[in-house]
PDB file of C-alpha atoms and ligand atoms in Angstrom:
ATOM      1  CA  MET A 204      -0.131  51.088  30.410  1.00 46.00           C
ATOM      2  CA  ALA A 205      -0.741  48.112  32.473  1.00 51.00           C
ATOM      3  CA  ALA A 206      -4.132  46.671  33.903  1.00 69.00           C
ATOM      4  CA  ILE A 207      -6.565  49.158  32.152  1.00 83.00           C
ATOM      5  CA  LYS A 208      -7.036  48.482  28.530  1.00 86.00           C
ATOM      6  CA  GLU A 209     -10.073  50.808  27.980  1.00 91.00           C
ATOM      7  CA  LEU A 210     -11.517  53.537  29.852  1.00 96.00           C
ATOM      8  CA  TYR A 211     -14.862  55.470  29.568  1.00 98.00           C
ATOM      9  CA  PHE A 212     -14.728  59.208  29.028  1.00 98.00           C
ATOM     10  CA  CYS A 213     -17.914  60.821  30.278  1.00 98.00           C
ATOM     11  CA  THR A 214     -18.719  63.727  27.877  1.00 98.00           C
ATOM     12  CA  GLY A 215     -21.253  65.131  25.479  1.00 97.00           C
ATOM     13  CA  ASN A 216     -18.578  66.985  23.559  1.00 97.00           C
ATOM     14  CA  ARG A 217     -17.280  65.197  20.660  1.00 97.00           C
ATOM     15  CA  HIS A 218     -14.699  67.451  19.905  1.00 98.00           C
ATOM     16  CA  LYS A 219     -13.168  66.906  23.290  1.00 98.00           C
ATOM     17  CA  PHE A 220     -13.583  63.223  22.951  1.00 98.00           C
ATOM     18  CA  ASN A 221     -11.770  63.023  19.576  1.00 98.00           C
ATOM     19  CA  GLU A 222      -8.785  65.122  21.012  1.00 98.00           C
ATOM     20  CA  VAL A 223      -8.335  62.785  23.909  1.00 98.00           C
ATOM     21  CA  ALA A 224      -8.839  59.633  21.818  1.00 97.00           C
ATOM     22  CA  GLU A 225      -6.056  61.042  19.254  1.00 97.00           C
ATOM     23  CA  PHE A 226      -4.061  61.802  22.141  1.00 97.00           C
ATOM     24  CA  PHE A 227      -4.005  58.121  23.340  1.00 95.00           C
ATOM     25  CA  ASN A 228      -3.555  56.918  19.727  1.00 93.00           C
ATOM     26  CA  GLY A 229      -4.947  53.322  20.170  1.00 89.00           C
ATOM     27  CA  LYS A 230      -2.608  52.716  23.247  1.00 91.00           C
ATOM     28  CA  LEU A 231      -5.837  53.001  25.301  1.00 93.00           C
ATOM     29  CA  LYS A 232      -9.176  52.463  24.022  1.00 95.00           C
ATOM     30  CA  VAL A 233     -11.421  55.357  25.086  1.00 97.00           C
ATOM     31  CA  ILE A 234     -15.053  54.988  24.881  1.00 97.00           C
ATOM     32  CA  GLN A 235     -17.428  58.054  25.008  1.00 98.00           C
ATOM     33  CA  ALA A 236     -20.132  57.699  27.646  1.00 97.00           C
ATOM     34  CA  ASP A 237     -22.736  60.472  26.894  1.00 90.00           C
ATOM     35  CA  ILE A 238     -24.410  60.128  30.126  1.00 93.00           C
ATOM     36  CA  ASP A 239     -26.097  62.985  32.097  1.00 94.00           C
ATOM     37  CA  VAL A 240     -24.215  64.320  35.253  1.00 97.00           C
ATOM     38  CA  ASP A 241     -25.207  67.532  37.108  1.00 96.00           C
ATOM     39  CA  GLU A 242     -22.401  69.965  37.030  1.00 94.00           C
ATOM     40  CA  PRO A 243     -22.336  71.795  40.251  1.00 94.00           C
ATOM     41  CA  ARG A 244     -22.406  75.710  39.791  1.00 90.00           C
ATOM     42  CA  GLY A 245     -20.089  78.223  41.304  1.00 81.00           C
ATOM     43  CA  GLU A 246     -17.226  75.710  41.876  1.00 88.00           C
ATOM     44  CA  SER A 247     -13.692  75.521  40.717  1.00 97.00           C
ATOM     45  CA  PHE A 248     -12.780  73.096  37.656  1.00 98.00           C
ATOM     46  CA  GLU A 249     -11.464  70.688  40.134  1.00 98.00           C
ATOM     47  CA  GLU A 250     -14.518  70.567  42.256  1.00 97.00           C
ATOM     48  CA  ILE A 251     -16.828  70.037  39.126  1.00 98.00           C
ATOM     49  CA  ALA A 252     -14.381  67.535  37.902  1.00 98.00           C
ATOM     50  CA  LYS A 253     -14.383  65.642  41.176  1.00 98.00           C
ATOM     51  CA  SER A 254     -18.113  65.747  41.411  1.00 98.00           C
ATOM     52  CA  CYS A 255     -18.997  64.721  37.873  1.00 98.00           C
ATOM     53  CA  ALA A 256     -16.481  61.796  38.112  1.00 98.00           C
ATOM     54  CA  LYS A 257     -18.208  60.342  41.050  1.00 98.00           C
ATOM     55  CA  GLN A 258     -21.639  60.805  39.585  1.00 98.00           C
ATOM     56  CA  ALA A 259     -20.373  59.084  36.246  1.00 98.00           C
ATOM     57  CA  TYR A 260     -18.922  56.058  38.253  1.00 98.00           C
ATOM     58  CA  LYS A 261     -22.185  55.674  40.155  1.00 97.00           C
ATOM     59  CA  LYS A 262     -24.165  55.521  36.804  1.00 97.00           C
ATOM     60  CA  LEU A 263     -21.318  53.374  34.999  1.00 97.00           C
ATOM     61  CA  LYS A 264     -19.945  51.123  37.562  1.00 96.00           C
ATOM     62  CA  LYS A 265     -16.922  51.189  35.635  1.00 95.00           C
ATOM     63  CA  PRO A 266     -13.588  53.250  35.895  1.00 96.00           C
ATOM     64  CA  VAL A 267     -14.398  56.656  34.131  1.00 98.00           C
ATOM     65  CA  PHE A 268     -13.004  60.106  33.509  1.00 98.00           C
ATOM     66  CA  VAL A 269     -14.591  63.313  32.986  1.00 98.00           C
ATOM     67  CA  GLU A 270     -12.816  66.633  32.001  1.00 98.00           C
ATOM     68  CA  ASP A 271     -14.038  70.206  33.009  1.00 98.00           C
ATOM     69  CA  ALA A 272     -12.323  72.792  30.627  1.00 98.00           C
ATOM     70  CA  GLY A 273     -12.720  76.203  29.881  1.00 98.00           C
ATOM     71  CA  LEU A 274     -11.107  79.770  29.108  1.00 98.00           C
ATOM     72  CA  ALA A 275      -9.962  82.139  31.801  1.00 98.00           C
ATOM     73  CA  ILE A 276      -9.135  85.752  31.127  1.00 98.00           C
ATOM     74  CA  PRO A 277      -7.199  87.209  34.095  1.00 98.00           C
ATOM     75  CA  SER A 278      -8.109  90.875  33.239  1.00 98.00           C
ATOM     76  CA  LEU A 279     -11.851  90.029  33.375  1.00 97.00           C
ATOM     77  CA  GLY A 280     -11.558  88.163  36.810  1.00 97.00           C
ATOM     78  CA  GLY A 281     -10.968  84.772  35.239  1.00 98.00           C
ATOM     79  CA  PHE A 282     -14.172  85.101  33.158  1.00 98.00           C
ATOM     80  CA  PRO A 283     -15.719  82.945  31.674  1.00 98.00           C
ATOM     81  CA  GLY A 284     -13.914  80.276  33.651  1.00 98.00           C
ATOM     82  CA  THR A 285     -16.249  77.540  34.821  1.00 98.00           C
ATOM     83  CA  TYR A 286     -19.074  79.219  32.855  1.00 97.00           C
ATOM     84  CA  SER A 287     -17.331  78.851  29.588  1.00 98.00           C
ATOM     85  CA  ALA A 288     -19.945  76.494  28.073  1.00 97.00           C
ATOM     86  CA  TRP A 289     -22.792  78.933  28.847  1.00 97.00           C
ATOM     87  CA  VAL A 290     -20.786  81.896  27.781  1.00 98.00           C
ATOM     88  CA  PHE A 291     -19.879  80.454  24.442  1.00 98.00           C
ATOM     89  CA  LYS A 292     -23.618  79.912  23.647  1.00 98.00           C
ATOM     90  CA  LYS A 293     -24.630  83.181  24.571  1.00 98.00           C
ATOM     91  CA  LEU A 294     -21.838  85.563  23.739  1.00 98.00           C
ATOM     92  CA  GLY A 295     -19.488  83.556  21.496  1.00 98.00           C
ATOM     93  CA  ASN A 296     -16.177  84.426  20.216  1.00 98.00           C
ATOM     94  CA  ASP A 297     -17.352  87.968  18.942  1.00 98.00           C
ATOM     95  CA  GLY A 298     -18.771  88.600  22.496  1.00 98.00           C
ATOM     96  CA  ILE A 299     -15.502  87.950  24.178  1.00 98.00           C
ATOM     97  CA  LEU A 300     -13.486  90.200  21.505  1.00 98.00           C
ATOM     98  CA  LYS A 301     -16.070  92.838  22.171  1.00 98.00           C
ATOM     99  CA  LEU A 302     -15.296  92.505  26.014  1.00 98.00           C
ATOM    100  CA  LEU A 303     -11.639  93.178  25.179  1.00 98.00           C
ATOM    101  CA  GLU A 304     -12.116  95.730  22.547  1.00 97.00           C
ATOM    102  CA  GLY A 305      -9.252  98.655  22.940  1.00 96.00           C
ATOM    103  CA  LYS A 306      -7.218  96.389  25.404  1.00 97.00           C
ATOM    104  CA  THR A 307      -3.583  95.651  24.862  1.00 96.00           C
ATOM    105  CA  GLY A 308      -0.629  94.003  26.305  1.00 97.00           C
ATOM    106  CA  ALA A 309      -1.229  91.894  29.462  1.00 97.00           C
ATOM    107  CA  ARG A 310      -4.766  92.614  29.489  1.00 97.00           C
ATOM    108  CA  LEU A 311      -5.207  90.308  26.531  1.00 98.00           C
ATOM    109  CA  ALA A 312      -3.526  87.403  28.496  1.00 98.00           C
ATOM    110  CA  ALA A 313      -5.540  84.445  28.669  1.00 98.00           C
ATOM    111  CA  GLU A 314      -5.349  80.648  29.667  1.00 98.00           C
ATOM    112  CA  PHE A 315      -7.130  77.393  28.718  1.00 98.00           C
ATOM    113  CA  VAL A 316      -7.691  75.224  31.741  1.00 98.00           C
ATOM    114  CA  SER A 317      -8.420  71.438  31.844  1.00 98.00           C
ATOM    115  CA  CYS A 318      -9.235  69.416  34.747  1.00 98.00           C
ATOM    116  CA  ILE A 319      -9.633  65.611  34.525  1.00 98.00           C
ATOM    117  CA  GLY A 320     -11.429  63.842  37.194  1.00 98.00           C
ATOM    118  CA  PHE A 321     -11.032  60.137  37.257  1.00 98.00           C
ATOM    119  CA  CYS A 322     -12.796  57.591  39.482  1.00 98.00           C
ATOM    120  CA  ASP A 323     -12.569  53.934  39.721  1.00 96.00           C
ATOM    121  CA  GLY A 324     -14.754  53.430  42.868  1.00 95.00           C
ATOM    122  CA  LYS A 325     -11.860  53.351  45.309  1.00 95.00           C
ATOM    123  CA  ALA A 326     -10.449  56.806  44.765  1.00 95.00           C
ATOM    124  CA  ILE A 327     -11.151  60.044  42.868  1.00 98.00           C
ATOM    125  CA  LYS A 328      -7.985  61.581  41.198  1.00 98.00           C
ATOM    126  CA  THR A 329      -7.903  64.914  39.519  1.00 98.00           C
ATOM    127  CA  PHE A 330      -5.183  65.898  36.807  1.00 98.00           C
ATOM    128  CA  ASN A 331      -4.603  69.515  35.714  1.00 98.00           C
ATOM    129  CA  GLY A 332      -3.317  71.182  32.446  1.00 98.00           C
ATOM    130  CA  ILE A 333      -3.046  74.713  31.551  1.00 98.00           C
ATOM    131  CA  CYS A 334      -2.174  76.326  28.313  1.00 98.00           C
ATOM    132  CA  LYS A 335      -1.299  80.106  28.559  1.00 98.00           C
ATOM    133  CA  GLY A 336      -1.545  82.548  25.617  1.00 98.00           C
ATOM    134  CA  ILE A 337      -3.471  85.741  24.554  1.00 98.00           C
ATOM    135  CA  ILE A 338      -6.780  86.511  23.029  1.00 98.00           C
ATOM    136  CA  ALA A 339      -6.035  87.399  19.147  1.00 98.00           C
ATOM    137  CA  PRO A 340      -7.724  90.561  17.887  1.00 97.00           C
ATOM    138  CA  ASN A 341     -10.003  88.613  15.593  1.00 97.00           C
ATOM    139  CA  CYS A 342     -11.259  85.061  14.975  1.00 98.00           C
ATOM    140  CA  ARG A 343      -8.767  83.028  12.929  1.00 98.00           C
ATOM    141  CA  GLY A 344      -8.686  79.594  11.523  1.00 98.00           C
ATOM    142  CA  ASN A 345     -11.293  76.754  11.074  1.00 98.00           C
ATOM    143  CA  ALA A 346     -10.089  73.782  12.939  1.00 98.00           C
ATOM    144  CA  GLY A 347     -11.040  72.842  16.400  1.00 98.00           C
ATOM    145  CA  PHE A 348     -14.180  74.155  18.366  1.00 98.00           C
ATOM    146  CA  GLY A 349     -15.375  76.701  20.863  1.00 98.00           C
ATOM    147  CA  TYR A 350     -12.808  79.397  21.657  1.00 99.00           C
ATOM    148  CA  ASP A 351     -10.043  77.908  19.480  1.00 98.00           C
ATOM    149  CA  PRO A 352     -10.188  80.712  16.704  1.00 98.00           C
ATOM    150  CA  ILE A 353      -9.536  83.425  19.471  1.00 98.00           C
ATOM    151  CA  PHE A 354      -6.995  81.785  21.503  1.00 98.00           C
ATOM    152  CA  GLN A 355      -3.230  82.133  20.380  1.00 98.00           C
ATOM    153  CA  PRO A 356      -0.870  79.984  22.513  1.00 98.00           C
ATOM    154  CA  ALA A 357       2.155  81.551  23.914  1.00 98.00           C
ATOM    155  CA  GLY A 358       5.266  81.185  21.357  1.00 98.00           C
ATOM    156  CA  HIS A 359       2.990  80.605  18.269  1.00 98.00           C
ATOM    157  CA  ASN A 360       1.756  83.182  15.759  1.00 98.00           C
ATOM    158  CA  GLU A 361      -1.285  80.959  14.994  1.00 98.00           C
ATOM    159  CA  THR A 362      -4.606  80.350  17.017  1.00 98.00           C
ATOM    160  CA  PHE A 363      -5.493  76.967  18.102  1.00 98.00           C
ATOM    161  CA  ALA A 364      -7.920  76.794  15.100  1.00 98.00           C
ATOM    162  CA  GLU A 365      -5.111  77.452  12.867  1.00 98.00           C
ATOM    163  CA  LEU A 366      -2.682  75.046  14.356  1.00 98.00           C
ATOM    164  CA  GLY A 367      -5.015  72.241  13.643  1.00 96.00           C
ATOM    165  CA  SER A 368      -3.772  68.932  14.928  1.00 95.00           C
ATOM    166  CA  GLY A 369      -0.719  71.082  16.251  1.00 97.00           C
ATOM    167  CA  LYS A 370      -2.938  71.982  19.214  1.00 98.00           C
ATOM    168  CA  LEU A 371      -2.402  68.450  20.484  1.00 98.00           C
ATOM    169  CA  ALA A 372       1.103  68.873  21.156  1.00 97.00           C
ATOM    170  CA  ILE A 373       0.670  71.939  23.499  1.00 98.00           C
ATOM    171  CA  SER A 374      -2.984  72.048  24.761  1.00 98.00           C
ATOM    172  CA  HIS A 375      -4.185  72.144  28.234  1.00 98.00           C
ATOM    173  CA  ARG A 376      -6.153  69.042  27.470  1.00 98.00           C
ATOM    174  CA  SER A 377      -2.982  67.026  26.139  1.00 98.00           C
ATOM    175  CA  ILE A 378      -1.095  68.071  29.362  1.00 98.00           C
ATOM    176  CA  ALA A 379      -4.033  66.866  31.769  1.00 98.00           C
ATOM    177  CA  VAL A 380      -4.460  63.695  29.733  1.00 98.00           C
ATOM    178  CA  GLY A 381      -0.798  63.145  29.955  1.00 98.00           C
ATOM    179  CA  ALA A 382      -0.830  63.043  33.528  1.00 98.00           C
ATOM    180  CA  LEU A 383      -3.808  60.744  33.542  1.00 97.00           C
ATOM    181  CA  GLN A 384      -1.671  58.543  31.284  1.00 96.00           C
ATOM    182  CA  LYS A 385       1.096  58.559  33.566  1.00 96.00           C
ATOM    183  CA  TYR A 386      -1.014  57.698  36.493  1.00 96.00           C
ATOM    184  CA  LEU A 387      -2.538  54.821  34.561  1.00 94.00           C
ATOM    185  CA  ARG A 388       0.897  53.380  33.722  1.00 91.00           C
ATOM    186  CA  ASP A 389       1.438  52.475  37.433  1.00 86.00           C
ATOM    187  CA  TYR A 390      -2.209  51.889  38.052  1.00 85.00           C
TER     188      TYR A 390
HETATM  189  P1  ITT B1373     -18.893  68.047  28.725  1.00 78.39           P
HETATM  190  O1  ITT B1373     -19.072  68.762  30.127  1.00 78.39           O
HETATM  191  O2  ITT B1373     -19.957  67.277  28.289  1.00 78.39           O
HETATM  192  O3  ITT B1373     -17.550  67.295  28.496  1.00 78.39           O
HETATM  193  P2  ITT B1373     -18.716  70.898  27.683  1.00 78.39           P
HETATM  194  O4  ITT B1373     -18.709  71.320  26.333  1.00 78.39           O
HETATM  195  O5  ITT B1373     -19.692  71.491  28.585  1.00 78.39           O
HETATM  196  O6  ITT B1373     -18.829  69.324  27.359  1.00 78.39           O
HETATM  197  P3  ITT B1373     -16.558  71.772  29.354  1.00 78.39           P
HETATM  198  O7  ITT B1373     -17.444  72.312  30.206  1.00 78.39           O
HETATM  199  O8  ITT B1373     -15.338  71.133  29.676  1.00 78.39           O
HETATM  200  O9  ITT B1373     -17.160  70.926  28.058  1.00 78.39           O
HETATM  201  O10 ITT B1373     -16.093  73.113  28.540  1.00 78.39           O
HETATM  202  C1  ITT B1373     -16.721  74.343  28.474  1.00 78.39           C
HETATM  203  C2  ITT B1373     -16.668  75.018  27.232  1.00 78.39           C
HETATM  204  O11 ITT B1373     -15.261  75.478  27.014  1.00 78.39           O
HETATM  205  C3  ITT B1373     -16.726  74.252  26.010  1.00 78.39           C
HETATM  206  O12 ITT B1373     -18.026  73.899  25.597  1.00 78.39           O
HETATM  207  C4  ITT B1373     -15.941  75.129  24.943  1.00 78.39           C
HETATM  208  O13 ITT B1373     -16.790  76.130  24.397  1.00 78.39           O
HETATM  209  C5  ITT B1373     -14.766  75.597  25.780  1.00 78.39           C
HETATM  210  N1  ITT B1373     -13.756  74.737  25.667  1.00 78.39           N
HETATM  211  C6  ITT B1373     -13.180  73.921  26.408  1.00 78.39           C
HETATM  212  N2  ITT B1373     -12.075  73.331  25.911  1.00 78.39           N
HETATM  213  C7  ITT B1373     -11.843  73.958  24.788  1.00 78.39           C
HETATM  214  C8  ITT B1373     -10.701  73.773  23.709  1.00 78.39           C
HETATM  215  O14 ITT B1373      -9.882  72.860  23.852  1.00 78.39           O
HETATM  216  N3  ITT B1373     -10.741  74.596  22.735  1.00 78.39           N
HETATM  217  C9  ITT B1373     -12.084  75.719  22.573  1.00 78.39           C
HETATM  218  N4  ITT B1373     -12.916  75.737  23.603  1.00 78.39           N
HETATM  219  C10 ITT B1373     -12.661  74.912  24.635  1.00 78.39           C
END
């Protein structure tokens, strides 16, 4: 990683920040910037990430990235998608499990999506990560946050909340941050 030694991550979510900092493992100093940006409603993860990155740069005047993430369940039309934060507050994991009650097989398919928006005042770049899996029949595990107890990544018998730090090796967030890291290498 050449020119950039430290980078601001604009987020109010400490769990997301910790996962990203752990990913970089000191190779890049990540500084949390808990500043307010307006998330446009009804847009894609990508559009939200671009808009928030632009706003964050305007406020900080330093290279910064944001991440818009969420859970998408194809059999529910991609719900909760970009509304994941609001739905988690209102329905929680039990609410999602109720919506899927009695469903089996492919109808339990789900994916975690991460879109990172990076802005340095010259350009806005986005980096995407997807982790596919299924919604588990009940909440399992104590690690992580948000929907981690109900998400079982493909090829694993444990939920993200049971995998603990093992989440880092395969998560949507790690894939997107890995792409950002690659971009910064030739920055
Ligand atoms: P910032 O926008 O301030 O970064 P946020 O919590 O609103 O924080 P997102 O919009 O990216 O973050 O994520 C929406 C919600 O999706 C988040 O609050 C969690 O409930 C859930 N979520 C995102 N990533 C997750 C993950 O890795 N594990 C579990 N739940 C996750």
